[in-house]
XYZ file of C-alpha atoms in Angstrom:
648
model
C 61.157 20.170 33.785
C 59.772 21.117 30.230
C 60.302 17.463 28.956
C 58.062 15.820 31.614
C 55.513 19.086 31.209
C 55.439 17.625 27.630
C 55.187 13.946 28.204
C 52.239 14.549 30.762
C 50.218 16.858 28.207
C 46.602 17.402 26.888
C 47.437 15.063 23.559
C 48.530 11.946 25.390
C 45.912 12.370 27.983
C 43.155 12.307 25.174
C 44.856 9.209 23.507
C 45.135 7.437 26.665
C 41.312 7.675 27.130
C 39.208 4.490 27.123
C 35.853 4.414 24.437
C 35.411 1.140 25.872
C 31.948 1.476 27.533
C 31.330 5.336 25.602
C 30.722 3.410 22.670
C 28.251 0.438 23.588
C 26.020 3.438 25.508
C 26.358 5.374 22.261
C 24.839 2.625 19.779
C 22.707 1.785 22.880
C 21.058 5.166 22.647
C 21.135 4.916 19.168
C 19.262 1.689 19.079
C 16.713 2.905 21.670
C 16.144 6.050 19.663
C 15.522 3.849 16.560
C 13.346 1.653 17.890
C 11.274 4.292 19.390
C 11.045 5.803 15.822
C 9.926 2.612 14.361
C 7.501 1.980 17.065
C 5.179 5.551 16.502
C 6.081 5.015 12.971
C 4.159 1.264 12.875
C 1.733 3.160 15.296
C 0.685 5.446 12.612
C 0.404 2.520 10.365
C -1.597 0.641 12.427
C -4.216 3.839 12.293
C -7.347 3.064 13.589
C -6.711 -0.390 14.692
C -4.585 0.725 17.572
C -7.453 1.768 21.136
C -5.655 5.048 22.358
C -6.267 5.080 25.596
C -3.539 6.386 28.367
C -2.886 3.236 29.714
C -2.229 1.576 26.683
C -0.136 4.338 25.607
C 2.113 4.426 28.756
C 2.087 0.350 28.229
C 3.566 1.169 24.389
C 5.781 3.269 25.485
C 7.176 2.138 28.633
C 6.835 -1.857 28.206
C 8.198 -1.105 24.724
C 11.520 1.084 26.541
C 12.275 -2.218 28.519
C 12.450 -4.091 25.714
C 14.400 -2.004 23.304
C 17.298 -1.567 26.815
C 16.673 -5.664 26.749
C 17.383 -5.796 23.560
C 20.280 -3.102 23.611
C 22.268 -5.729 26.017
C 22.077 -8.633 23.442
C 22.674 -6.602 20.300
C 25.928 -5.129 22.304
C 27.659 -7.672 23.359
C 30.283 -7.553 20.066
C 31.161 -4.532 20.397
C 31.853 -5.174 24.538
C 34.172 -8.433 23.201
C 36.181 -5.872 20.923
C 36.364 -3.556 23.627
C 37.397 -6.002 26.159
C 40.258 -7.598 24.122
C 41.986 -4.667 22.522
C 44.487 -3.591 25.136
C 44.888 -0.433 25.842
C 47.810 0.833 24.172
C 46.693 -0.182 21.199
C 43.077 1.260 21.609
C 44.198 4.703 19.772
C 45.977 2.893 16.488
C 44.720 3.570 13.138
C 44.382 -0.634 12.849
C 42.133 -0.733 16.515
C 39.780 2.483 15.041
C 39.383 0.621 11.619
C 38.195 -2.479 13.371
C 35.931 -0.631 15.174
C 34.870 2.015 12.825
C 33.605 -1.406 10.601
C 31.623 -3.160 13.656
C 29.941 0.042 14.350
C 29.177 0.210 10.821
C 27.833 -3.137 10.415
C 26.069 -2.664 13.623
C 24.302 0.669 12.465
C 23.307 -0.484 9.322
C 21.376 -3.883 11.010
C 19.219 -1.528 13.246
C 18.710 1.081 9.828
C 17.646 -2.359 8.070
C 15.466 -3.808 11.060
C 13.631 -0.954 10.915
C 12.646 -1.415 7.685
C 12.093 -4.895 7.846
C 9.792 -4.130 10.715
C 7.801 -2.052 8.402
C 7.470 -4.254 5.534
C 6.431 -7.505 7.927
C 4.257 -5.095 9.243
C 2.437 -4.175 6.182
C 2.123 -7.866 5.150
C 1.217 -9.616 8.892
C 0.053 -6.637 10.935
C 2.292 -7.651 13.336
C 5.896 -7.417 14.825
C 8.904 -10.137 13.890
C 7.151 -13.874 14.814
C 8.273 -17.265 14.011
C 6.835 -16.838 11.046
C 9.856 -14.552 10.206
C 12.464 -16.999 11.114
C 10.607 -19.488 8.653
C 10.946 -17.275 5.739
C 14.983 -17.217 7.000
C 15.383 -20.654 6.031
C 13.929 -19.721 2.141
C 16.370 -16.751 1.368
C 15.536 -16.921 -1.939
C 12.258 -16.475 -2.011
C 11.867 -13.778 0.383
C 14.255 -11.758 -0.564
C 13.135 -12.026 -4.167
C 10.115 -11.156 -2.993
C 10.833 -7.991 -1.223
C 12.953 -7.105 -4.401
C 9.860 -7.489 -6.537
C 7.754 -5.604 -4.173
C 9.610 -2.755 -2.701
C 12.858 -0.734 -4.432
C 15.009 -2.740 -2.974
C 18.098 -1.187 -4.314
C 17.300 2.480 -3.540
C 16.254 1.933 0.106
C 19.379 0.298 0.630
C 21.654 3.083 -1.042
C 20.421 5.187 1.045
C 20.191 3.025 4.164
C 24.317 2.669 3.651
C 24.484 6.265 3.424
C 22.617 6.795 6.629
C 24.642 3.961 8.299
C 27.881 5.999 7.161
C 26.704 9.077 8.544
C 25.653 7.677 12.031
C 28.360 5.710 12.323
C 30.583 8.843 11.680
C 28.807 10.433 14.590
C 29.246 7.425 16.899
C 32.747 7.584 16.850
C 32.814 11.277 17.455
C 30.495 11.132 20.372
C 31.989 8.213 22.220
C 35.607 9.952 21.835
C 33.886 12.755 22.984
C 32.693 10.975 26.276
C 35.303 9.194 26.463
C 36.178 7.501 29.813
C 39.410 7.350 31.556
C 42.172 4.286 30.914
C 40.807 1.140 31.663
C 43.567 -2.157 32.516
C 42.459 -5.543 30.992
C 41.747 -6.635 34.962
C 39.271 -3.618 35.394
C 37.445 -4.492 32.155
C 37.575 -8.193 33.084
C 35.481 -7.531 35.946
C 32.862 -5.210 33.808
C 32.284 -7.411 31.191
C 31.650 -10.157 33.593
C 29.244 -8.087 35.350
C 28.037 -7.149 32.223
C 27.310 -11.072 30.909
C 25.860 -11.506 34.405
C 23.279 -8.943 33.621
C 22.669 -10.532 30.096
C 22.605 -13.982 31.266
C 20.182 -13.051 34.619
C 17.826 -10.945 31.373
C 17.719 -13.722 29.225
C 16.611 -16.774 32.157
C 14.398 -14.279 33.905
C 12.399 -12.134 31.314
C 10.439 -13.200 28.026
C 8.546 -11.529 25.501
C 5.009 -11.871 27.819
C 5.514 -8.801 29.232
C 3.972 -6.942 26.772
C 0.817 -8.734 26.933
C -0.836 -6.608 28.832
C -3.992 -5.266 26.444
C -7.009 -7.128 25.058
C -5.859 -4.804 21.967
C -3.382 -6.938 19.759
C -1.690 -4.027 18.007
C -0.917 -2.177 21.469
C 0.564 -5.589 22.784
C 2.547 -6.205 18.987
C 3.615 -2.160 19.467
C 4.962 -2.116 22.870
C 7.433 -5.094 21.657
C 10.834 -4.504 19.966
C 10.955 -6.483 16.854
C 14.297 -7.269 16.859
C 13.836 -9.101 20.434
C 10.807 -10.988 18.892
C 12.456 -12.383 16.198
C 15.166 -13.458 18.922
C 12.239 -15.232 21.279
C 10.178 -16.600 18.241
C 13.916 -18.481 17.115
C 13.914 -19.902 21.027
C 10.057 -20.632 20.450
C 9.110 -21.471 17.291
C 7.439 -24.763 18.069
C 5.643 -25.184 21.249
C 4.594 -28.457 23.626
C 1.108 -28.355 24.106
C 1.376 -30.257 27.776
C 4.056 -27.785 29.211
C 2.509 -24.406 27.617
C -1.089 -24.897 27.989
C -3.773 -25.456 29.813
C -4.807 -29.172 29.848
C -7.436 -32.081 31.012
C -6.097 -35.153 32.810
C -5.337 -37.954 29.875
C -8.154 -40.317 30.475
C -10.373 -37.461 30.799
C -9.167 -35.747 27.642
C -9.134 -39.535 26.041
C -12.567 -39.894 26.573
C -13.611 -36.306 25.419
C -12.383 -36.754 22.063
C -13.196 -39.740 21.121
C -17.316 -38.555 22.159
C -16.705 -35.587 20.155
C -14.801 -37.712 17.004
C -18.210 -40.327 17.172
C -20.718 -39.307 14.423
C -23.353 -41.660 13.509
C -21.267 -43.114 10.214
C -18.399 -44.081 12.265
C -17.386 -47.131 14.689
C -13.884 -47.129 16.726
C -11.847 -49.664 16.231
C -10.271 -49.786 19.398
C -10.186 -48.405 22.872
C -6.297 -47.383 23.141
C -6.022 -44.246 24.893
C -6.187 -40.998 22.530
C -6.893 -43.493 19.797
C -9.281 -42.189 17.308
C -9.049 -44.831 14.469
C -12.732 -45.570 12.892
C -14.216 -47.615 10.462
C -16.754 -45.010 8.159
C -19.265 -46.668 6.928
C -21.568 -45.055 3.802
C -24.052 -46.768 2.171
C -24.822 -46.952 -1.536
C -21.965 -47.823 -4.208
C -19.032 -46.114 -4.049
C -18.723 -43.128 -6.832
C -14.927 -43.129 -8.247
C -15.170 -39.966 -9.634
C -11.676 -37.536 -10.391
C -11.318 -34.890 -7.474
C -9.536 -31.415 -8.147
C -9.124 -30.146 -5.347
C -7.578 -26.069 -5.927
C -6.533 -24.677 -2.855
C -6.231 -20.655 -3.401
C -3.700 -18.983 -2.222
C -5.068 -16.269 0.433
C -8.547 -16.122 -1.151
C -9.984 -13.988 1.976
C -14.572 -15.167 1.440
C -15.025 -10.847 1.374
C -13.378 -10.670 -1.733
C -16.488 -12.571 -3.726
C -19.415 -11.037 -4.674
C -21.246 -14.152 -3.375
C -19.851 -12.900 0.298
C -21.120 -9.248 -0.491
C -18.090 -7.566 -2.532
C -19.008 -5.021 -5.112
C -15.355 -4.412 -6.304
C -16.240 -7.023 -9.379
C -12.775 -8.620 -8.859
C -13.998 -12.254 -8.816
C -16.623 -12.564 -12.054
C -15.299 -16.490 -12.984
C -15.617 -17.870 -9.310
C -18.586 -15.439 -8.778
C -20.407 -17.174 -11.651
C -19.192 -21.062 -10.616
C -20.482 -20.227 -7.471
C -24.043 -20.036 -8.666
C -23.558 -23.696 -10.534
C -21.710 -24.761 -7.032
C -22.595 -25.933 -3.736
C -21.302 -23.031 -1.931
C -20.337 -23.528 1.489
C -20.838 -19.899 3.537
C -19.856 -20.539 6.833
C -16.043 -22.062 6.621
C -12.994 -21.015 8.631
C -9.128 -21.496 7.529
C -7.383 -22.899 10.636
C -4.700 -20.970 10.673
C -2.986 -17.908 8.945
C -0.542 -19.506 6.308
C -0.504 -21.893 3.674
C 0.946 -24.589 5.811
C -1.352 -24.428 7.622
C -4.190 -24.634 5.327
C -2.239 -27.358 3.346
C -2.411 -29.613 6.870
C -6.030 -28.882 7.105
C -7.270 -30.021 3.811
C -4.623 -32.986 3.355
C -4.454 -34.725 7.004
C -7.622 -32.955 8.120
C -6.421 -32.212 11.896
C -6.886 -29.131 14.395
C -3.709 -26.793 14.139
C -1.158 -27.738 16.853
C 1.023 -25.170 18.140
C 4.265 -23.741 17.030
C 4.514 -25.026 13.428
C 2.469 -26.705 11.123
C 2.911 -30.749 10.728
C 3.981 -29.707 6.928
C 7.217 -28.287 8.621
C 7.790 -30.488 11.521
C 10.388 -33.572 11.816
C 8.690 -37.228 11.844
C 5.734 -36.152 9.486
C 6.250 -38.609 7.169
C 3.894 -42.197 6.555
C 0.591 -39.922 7.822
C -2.978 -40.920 7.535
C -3.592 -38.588 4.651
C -5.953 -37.603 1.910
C -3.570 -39.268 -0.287
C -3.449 -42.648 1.589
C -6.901 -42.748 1.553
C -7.308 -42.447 -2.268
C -4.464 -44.610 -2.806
C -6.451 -47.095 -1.095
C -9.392 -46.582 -3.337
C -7.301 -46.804 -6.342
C -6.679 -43.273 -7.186
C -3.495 -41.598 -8.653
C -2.699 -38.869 -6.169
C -1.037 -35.525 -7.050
C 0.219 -32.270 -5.608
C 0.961 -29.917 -7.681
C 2.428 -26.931 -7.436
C 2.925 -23.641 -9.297
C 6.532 -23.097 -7.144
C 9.206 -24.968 -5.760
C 8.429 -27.961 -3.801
C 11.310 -27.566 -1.187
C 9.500 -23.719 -0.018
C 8.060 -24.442 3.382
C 8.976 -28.730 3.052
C 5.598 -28.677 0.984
C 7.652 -31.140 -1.733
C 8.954 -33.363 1.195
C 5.666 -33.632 2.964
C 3.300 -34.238 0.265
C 5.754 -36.716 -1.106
C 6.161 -38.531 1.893
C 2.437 -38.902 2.388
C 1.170 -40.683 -0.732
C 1.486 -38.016 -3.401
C 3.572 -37.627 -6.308
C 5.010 -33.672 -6.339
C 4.877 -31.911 -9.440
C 5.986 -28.499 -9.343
C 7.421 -25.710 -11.559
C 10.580 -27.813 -12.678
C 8.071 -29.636 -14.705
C 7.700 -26.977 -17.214
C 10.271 -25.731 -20.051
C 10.507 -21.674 -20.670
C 8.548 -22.101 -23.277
C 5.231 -23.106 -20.775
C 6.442 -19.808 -18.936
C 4.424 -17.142 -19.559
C 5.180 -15.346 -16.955
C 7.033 -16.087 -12.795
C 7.904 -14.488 -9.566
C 9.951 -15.155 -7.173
C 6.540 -17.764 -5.640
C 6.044 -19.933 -8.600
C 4.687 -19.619 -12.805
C 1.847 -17.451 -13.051
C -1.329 -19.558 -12.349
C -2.449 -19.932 -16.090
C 0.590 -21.911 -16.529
C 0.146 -23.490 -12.855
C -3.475 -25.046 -14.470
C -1.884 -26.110 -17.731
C 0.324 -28.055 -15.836
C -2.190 -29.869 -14.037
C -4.462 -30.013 -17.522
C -1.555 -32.324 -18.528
C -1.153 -33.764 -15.615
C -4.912 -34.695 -14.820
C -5.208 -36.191 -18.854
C -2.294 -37.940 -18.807
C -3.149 -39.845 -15.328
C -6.782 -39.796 -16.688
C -5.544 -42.254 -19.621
C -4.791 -45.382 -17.346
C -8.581 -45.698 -16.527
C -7.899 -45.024 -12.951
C -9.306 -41.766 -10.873
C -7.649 -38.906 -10.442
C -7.067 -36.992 -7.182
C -5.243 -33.569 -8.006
C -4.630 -30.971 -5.149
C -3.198 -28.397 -6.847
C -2.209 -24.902 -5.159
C -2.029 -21.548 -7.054
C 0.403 -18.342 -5.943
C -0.317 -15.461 -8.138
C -2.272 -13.714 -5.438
C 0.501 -13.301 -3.246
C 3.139 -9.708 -3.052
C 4.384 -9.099 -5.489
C 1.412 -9.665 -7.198
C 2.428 -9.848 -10.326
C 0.677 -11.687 -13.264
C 1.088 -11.305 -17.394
C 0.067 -8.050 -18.494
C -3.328 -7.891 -20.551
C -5.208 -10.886 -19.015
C -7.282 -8.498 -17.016
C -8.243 -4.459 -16.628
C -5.978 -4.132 -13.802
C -2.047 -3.772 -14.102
C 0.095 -6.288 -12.754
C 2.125 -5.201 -9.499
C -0.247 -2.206 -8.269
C -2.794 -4.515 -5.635
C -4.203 -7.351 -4.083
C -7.376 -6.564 -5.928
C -5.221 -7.255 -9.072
C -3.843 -10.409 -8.203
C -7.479 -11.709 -7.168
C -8.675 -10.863 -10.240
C -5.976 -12.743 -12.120
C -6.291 -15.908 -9.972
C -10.062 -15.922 -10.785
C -9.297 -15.462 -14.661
C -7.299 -18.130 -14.136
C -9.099 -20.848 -12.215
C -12.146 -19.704 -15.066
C -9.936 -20.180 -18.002
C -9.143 -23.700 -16.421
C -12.485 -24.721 -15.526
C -13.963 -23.689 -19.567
C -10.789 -26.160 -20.965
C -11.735 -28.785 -18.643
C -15.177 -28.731 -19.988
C -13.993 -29.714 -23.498
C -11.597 -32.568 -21.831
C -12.860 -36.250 -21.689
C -12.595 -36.199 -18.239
C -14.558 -33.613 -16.842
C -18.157 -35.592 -16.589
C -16.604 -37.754 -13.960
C -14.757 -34.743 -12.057
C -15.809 -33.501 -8.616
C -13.932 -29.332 -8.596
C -13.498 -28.119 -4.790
C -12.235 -24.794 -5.024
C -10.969 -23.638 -1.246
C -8.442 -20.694 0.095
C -5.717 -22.272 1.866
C -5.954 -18.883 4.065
C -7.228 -15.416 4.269
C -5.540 -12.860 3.111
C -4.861 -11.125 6.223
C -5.238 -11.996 9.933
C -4.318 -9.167 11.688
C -7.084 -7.289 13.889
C -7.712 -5.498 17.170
C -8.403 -9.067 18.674
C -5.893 -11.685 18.919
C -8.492 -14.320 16.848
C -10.462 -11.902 14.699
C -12.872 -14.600 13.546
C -14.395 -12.444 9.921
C -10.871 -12.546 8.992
C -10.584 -16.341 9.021
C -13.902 -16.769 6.885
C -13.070 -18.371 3.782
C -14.569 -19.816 0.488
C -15.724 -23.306 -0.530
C -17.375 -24.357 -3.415
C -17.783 -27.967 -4.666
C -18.758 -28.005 -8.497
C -19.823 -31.084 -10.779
C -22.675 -31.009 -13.308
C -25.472 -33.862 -12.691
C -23.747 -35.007 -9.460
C -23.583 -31.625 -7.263
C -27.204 -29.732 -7.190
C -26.164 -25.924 -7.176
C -26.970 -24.509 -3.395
C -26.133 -23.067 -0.316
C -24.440 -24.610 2.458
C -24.658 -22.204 5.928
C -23.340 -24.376 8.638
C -20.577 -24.033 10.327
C -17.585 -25.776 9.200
C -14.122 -25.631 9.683
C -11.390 -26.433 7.059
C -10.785 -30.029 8.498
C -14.012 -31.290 7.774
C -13.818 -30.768 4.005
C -11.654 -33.612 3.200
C -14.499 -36.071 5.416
C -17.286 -34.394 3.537
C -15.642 -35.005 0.153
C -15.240 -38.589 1.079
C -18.823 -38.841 1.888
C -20.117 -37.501 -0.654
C -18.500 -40.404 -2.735
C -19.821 -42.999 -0.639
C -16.363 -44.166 0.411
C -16.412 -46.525 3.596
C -12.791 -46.595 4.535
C -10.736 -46.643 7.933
C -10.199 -43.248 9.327
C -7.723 -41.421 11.920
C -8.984 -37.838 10.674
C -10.261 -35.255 13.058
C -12.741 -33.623 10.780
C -16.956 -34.300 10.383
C -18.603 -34.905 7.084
C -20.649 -32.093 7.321
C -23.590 -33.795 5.379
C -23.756 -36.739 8.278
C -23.106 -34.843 11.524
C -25.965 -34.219 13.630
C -27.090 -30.909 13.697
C -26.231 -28.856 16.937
C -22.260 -29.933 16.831
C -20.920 -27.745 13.701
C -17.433 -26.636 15.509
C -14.147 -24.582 13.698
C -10.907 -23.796 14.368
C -8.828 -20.959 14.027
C -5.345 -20.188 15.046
C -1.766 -18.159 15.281
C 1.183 -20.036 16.171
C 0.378 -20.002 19.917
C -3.203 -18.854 20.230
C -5.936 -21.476 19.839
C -8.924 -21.054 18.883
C -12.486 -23.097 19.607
C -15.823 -21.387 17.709
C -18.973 -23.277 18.902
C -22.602 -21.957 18.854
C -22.151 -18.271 19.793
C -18.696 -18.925 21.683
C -15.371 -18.360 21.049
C -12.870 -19.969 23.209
C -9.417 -19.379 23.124
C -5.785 -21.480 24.563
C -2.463 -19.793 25.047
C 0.925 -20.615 26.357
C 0.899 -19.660 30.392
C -2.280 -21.774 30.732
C -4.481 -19.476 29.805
C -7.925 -20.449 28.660
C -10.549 -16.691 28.015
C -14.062 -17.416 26.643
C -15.309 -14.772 24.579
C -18.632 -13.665 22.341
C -17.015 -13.021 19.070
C -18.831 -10.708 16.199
C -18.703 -12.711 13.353
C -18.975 -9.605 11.082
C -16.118 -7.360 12.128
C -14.092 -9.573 14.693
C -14.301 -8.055 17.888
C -15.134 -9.988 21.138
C -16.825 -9.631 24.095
C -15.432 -11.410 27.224
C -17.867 -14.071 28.600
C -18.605 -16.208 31.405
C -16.957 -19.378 31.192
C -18.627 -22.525 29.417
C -17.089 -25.412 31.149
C -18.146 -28.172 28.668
C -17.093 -25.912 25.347
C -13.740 -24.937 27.498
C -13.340 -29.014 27.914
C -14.123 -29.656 24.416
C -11.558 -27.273 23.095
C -8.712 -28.426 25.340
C -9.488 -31.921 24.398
C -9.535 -31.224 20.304
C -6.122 -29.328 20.705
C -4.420 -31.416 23.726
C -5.121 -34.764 21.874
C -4.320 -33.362 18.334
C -0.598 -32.587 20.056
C -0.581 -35.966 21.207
C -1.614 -37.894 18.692
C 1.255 -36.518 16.453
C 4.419 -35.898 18.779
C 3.163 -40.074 20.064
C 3.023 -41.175 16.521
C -0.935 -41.856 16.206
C -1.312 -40.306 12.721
C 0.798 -42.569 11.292
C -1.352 -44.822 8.716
């Protein structure tokens, strides 16, 4: 009698117990609770930019709850597969808890670390985990260097491990704690299958569009889970124009384009459907001069004086600017340097999903570089970084230019690097080599070269300017224009500078992230075309988007050549049809006249009155013919390229 009193007693009863679904609800709670945290944290951040109102807060909070449970079923199912093949009388060995004690571990510290990741994309993008965070996946390196040479990296994660010990110490002791009964393998067969029936059911039915339900971006970016995002932008990350968007009929979309491609230089070559091929036509003799062409890394227009800054940050460009023909009403296409890289060198709309620079098949394009190649021209990228970051080395060498980045200097042209690239002084000594050594062969010189220094870290040698490296954007601004000065004064003295066209251009603002999903101000950037005798200082104020500056260059030589480019030489183009571009990833945008029209995935096409000063919009009626017009620029632009029609 007292042996099987014994062998039925409280000790084996509580080691028979089953933490086989106590602990997934545990670190399911956990997560929730975490995310939730995160989410009034990046509220907070967001400040001002975020409208208040009730039912955008109940959308936050509520949307956001679904998506943090959604994402609590993906992010579990590990620690259901331990649970499900540990048998049971092995579920209470010192081996089983170990296991177990690391996977909740691990699993702990990702959410601690998400968290933070959130906040530092957030800070950067102004928005939660997008495809453009599974891009900077691929370049390890560089991102993490980054972050290390931003943020103290090795502090936040001390303390991040000591958290992650901590919680995970309390998981274990609450999921013994609410611990279930003994569970057979058959019983927990049958929940985990429900279980991946549930996960399977979540992940065909429901998407990430859920939480658009504001005309306020941050409420829609807030009532996500980041951690889910970056899970949909990896399914996502490039997008088919045809099934995702709203579109014209082909032969009515055919014949759009090529009326709005026609300008009065131009004559088509064919009549294949889509087909945009032209023969431009200047008059007068053709000027061979050298282009430099400086694209600048997120050189936002509202950090010049000449656009109204008094912060004195920009004196060299502020001062070219007044010997320049400066161009006052551009917009970047898109929000990174990919983008603006496709813009100025194969001078098409933004498609998308990713830029052409990162796609498959984007070699043998009608290019910049073909074009000069053509005319006799030596044709150069260079590049203050690695080539291989973002397939920039692959695509500009596959398209007619010869890539010379930072493995072209010793340590003794280093003055200073980041994780990005050499500090742009050293960048523009490069190409000063570069550009004179081409320069001897009697042949022109085309020479795109694109700076990083203004980029986080933004660090730069110490004592070039009054502001210490690694305390602000300001800073790094500042640098880049001592820089792109110094440059321009030791070009002067060079042989070649008399027969040198400068374009100085941003390749992107500096940040894109408003209470409107296109804030247009924020896309306004800088162009300024500078040569002595040959340029007449000036203003330019129409419209113009980034495309049409590789067109306008072209014209302004007097080169008659065959073109498949998308853009207007701004110089020949009729008053009346000055149009831009400006994009995310999956939200297209058309500015025309007053108008802002703009595509997303779902087929949905809004038309909006945009203020061009601080970037909110006004819904409007529909425009049919600007609504047509934009569909047909984007729709045809996707064609074109996934049907091969920017090849040369």
């Amino acid at each position: 009698m007292d042996s099987a009193t014994q062998r039925v007693g409280t000790p084996s009863t509580v080691r028979s117990k089953s933490t086989f679904l106590s602990r997934p609800l545990i670190i399911a709670l956990l997560l929730v609770c975490i995310s939730m945290l995160t989410r009034i944290t990046l509220m907070l951040k967001a400040g001002n930019g975020v409208d208040y109102s009730l039912t955008n807060m109940l959308g936050i909070f509520g949307i956001g709850l679904f998506y943090d449970i959604l994402n609590s079923l993906y992010f579990l199912i590990p620690v259901m597969l331990l649970g499900w093949v540990t048998p049971t009388r092995y579920a209470g060995k010192m081996g089983s808890k170990i296991a177990a004690g690391i996977l909740q571990f691990i699993l702990v510290f990702l959410l601690l670390l998400n968290a933070v990741s959130e906040w530092v994309f957030w800070d950067e993008f102004g928005s939660r985990f997008n495809f453009i965070a599974v891009d900077y996946l691929v370049y390890t390196q560089e991102v993490v260097g980054n972050i290390r040479q931003s943020y103290p990296v090795e502090t936040i994660i001390g303390v991040l491990l000591i958290l992650a010990v901590l919680l995970t110490i309390l998981v274990s002791r609450l999921s013994s704690r609410f611990a279930f009964g003994p569970m057979r393998f058959g019983r927990r067969s049958l929940v985990i299958g429900a279980y991946f029936l549930i996960v399977v059911t979540v992940f065909m039915t429901v998407d990430n569009r859920i939480r658009q339900f504001s005309r306020n971006v941050y409420v829609n970016e807030l009532a996500g889970n980041g951690m889910y995002e970056l899970f949909a932008a990896y399914l996502n990350n490039e997008l088919d124009y045809n099934q995702f968007y709203i579109k014209l009929d082909d032969q009515q979309a055919s014949s759009t384009i090529r009326s709005l491609v026609k300008t009065p230089e131009s004559r088509f070559t064919d009549n294949k459907p889509f087909s945009i091929e032209r023969d431009i036509v200047n008059t007068g003799a053709e000027l061979h001069k050298n282009i430099i062409l400086i694209s600048v890394e997120s050189l936002s227009a509202d950090f010049l004086g000449s656009f109204g800054n008094t912060q004195g940050i920009t004196p060299s460009l502020d001062s070219l600017a007044r010997q320049s023909l400066l161009f006052t009403n551009l917009y970047a296409t898109g929000t990174r340097t990919v983008r603006g890289l496709e813009a100025l060198s194969i001078c098409t709309p933004p498609t998308p999903g990713q830029s052409i620079v990162r796609r498959p098949r984007n070699e043998g394009l009608f290019s910049m570089g073909s074009v000069l190649q053509n005319k006799g021209y030596q044709t150069r990228f260079i590049y203050g970084g690695y080539g291989y970051f973002d397939n920039m080395g692959y695509f500009f060498g596959h398209n007619n230019y010869k890539v010379v980045d930072r493995t072209a200097l010793s340590k003794k042209d280093i003055d200073y690097e980041n994780i990005w690239g050499v500090a742009d002084e050293n960048l523009f000594e490069l190409a000063a080599r570069e550009i004179a050594s081409a320069s001897k062969t009697g042949k022109p010189v085309f020479a795109h070269i694109m700076t990083t220094s203004n980029h986080r870290p933004y660090t730069y040698p110490e004592g070039r300017i009054d502001i210490p490296s690694h305390t602000s954007r300001e800073g790094a601004v500042k640098y880049t224009d001592f820089a792109i000065g110094q440059f321009i004064r030791n070009a002067r003295n060079q042989p070649w500078f008399k027969n040198t066209l400068f374009i100085i251009v941003a390749d992107h603002c500096a940040s894109s992230a408003g209470k409107t999903d296109l804030p247009v101000n924020k896309y306004k950037i800088p162009l300024m075309m500078y040569a002595p005798g040959f340029i007449e200082p000036g203003v330019m104020p129409r419209l113009m988007s980034q495309i049409d500056i590789g067109p306008t260059v072209l014209g302004l030589l007097n080169f008659s050549y065959r073109s498949k480019f998308f853009g207007y030489d701004i110089f020949k183009l009729e008053p009346g049809r000055e149009r831009a571009f400006v994009s995310t990833y999956q939200s297209l945008g058309y500015i025309k006249h007053d108008s802002l029209i703009v595509l997303k995935p779902q087929r949905i096409a809004a038309t909006f009155t945009p203020n061009f000063t601080d970037g909110s919009t006004t819904p409007a009626s529909q425009n049919t013919q600007l609504l047509d017009e934009a569909i047909a620029w984007y729709q045809s632009a996707s064609f074109q390229f996934r049907n091969g029609l920017m090849k040369k």
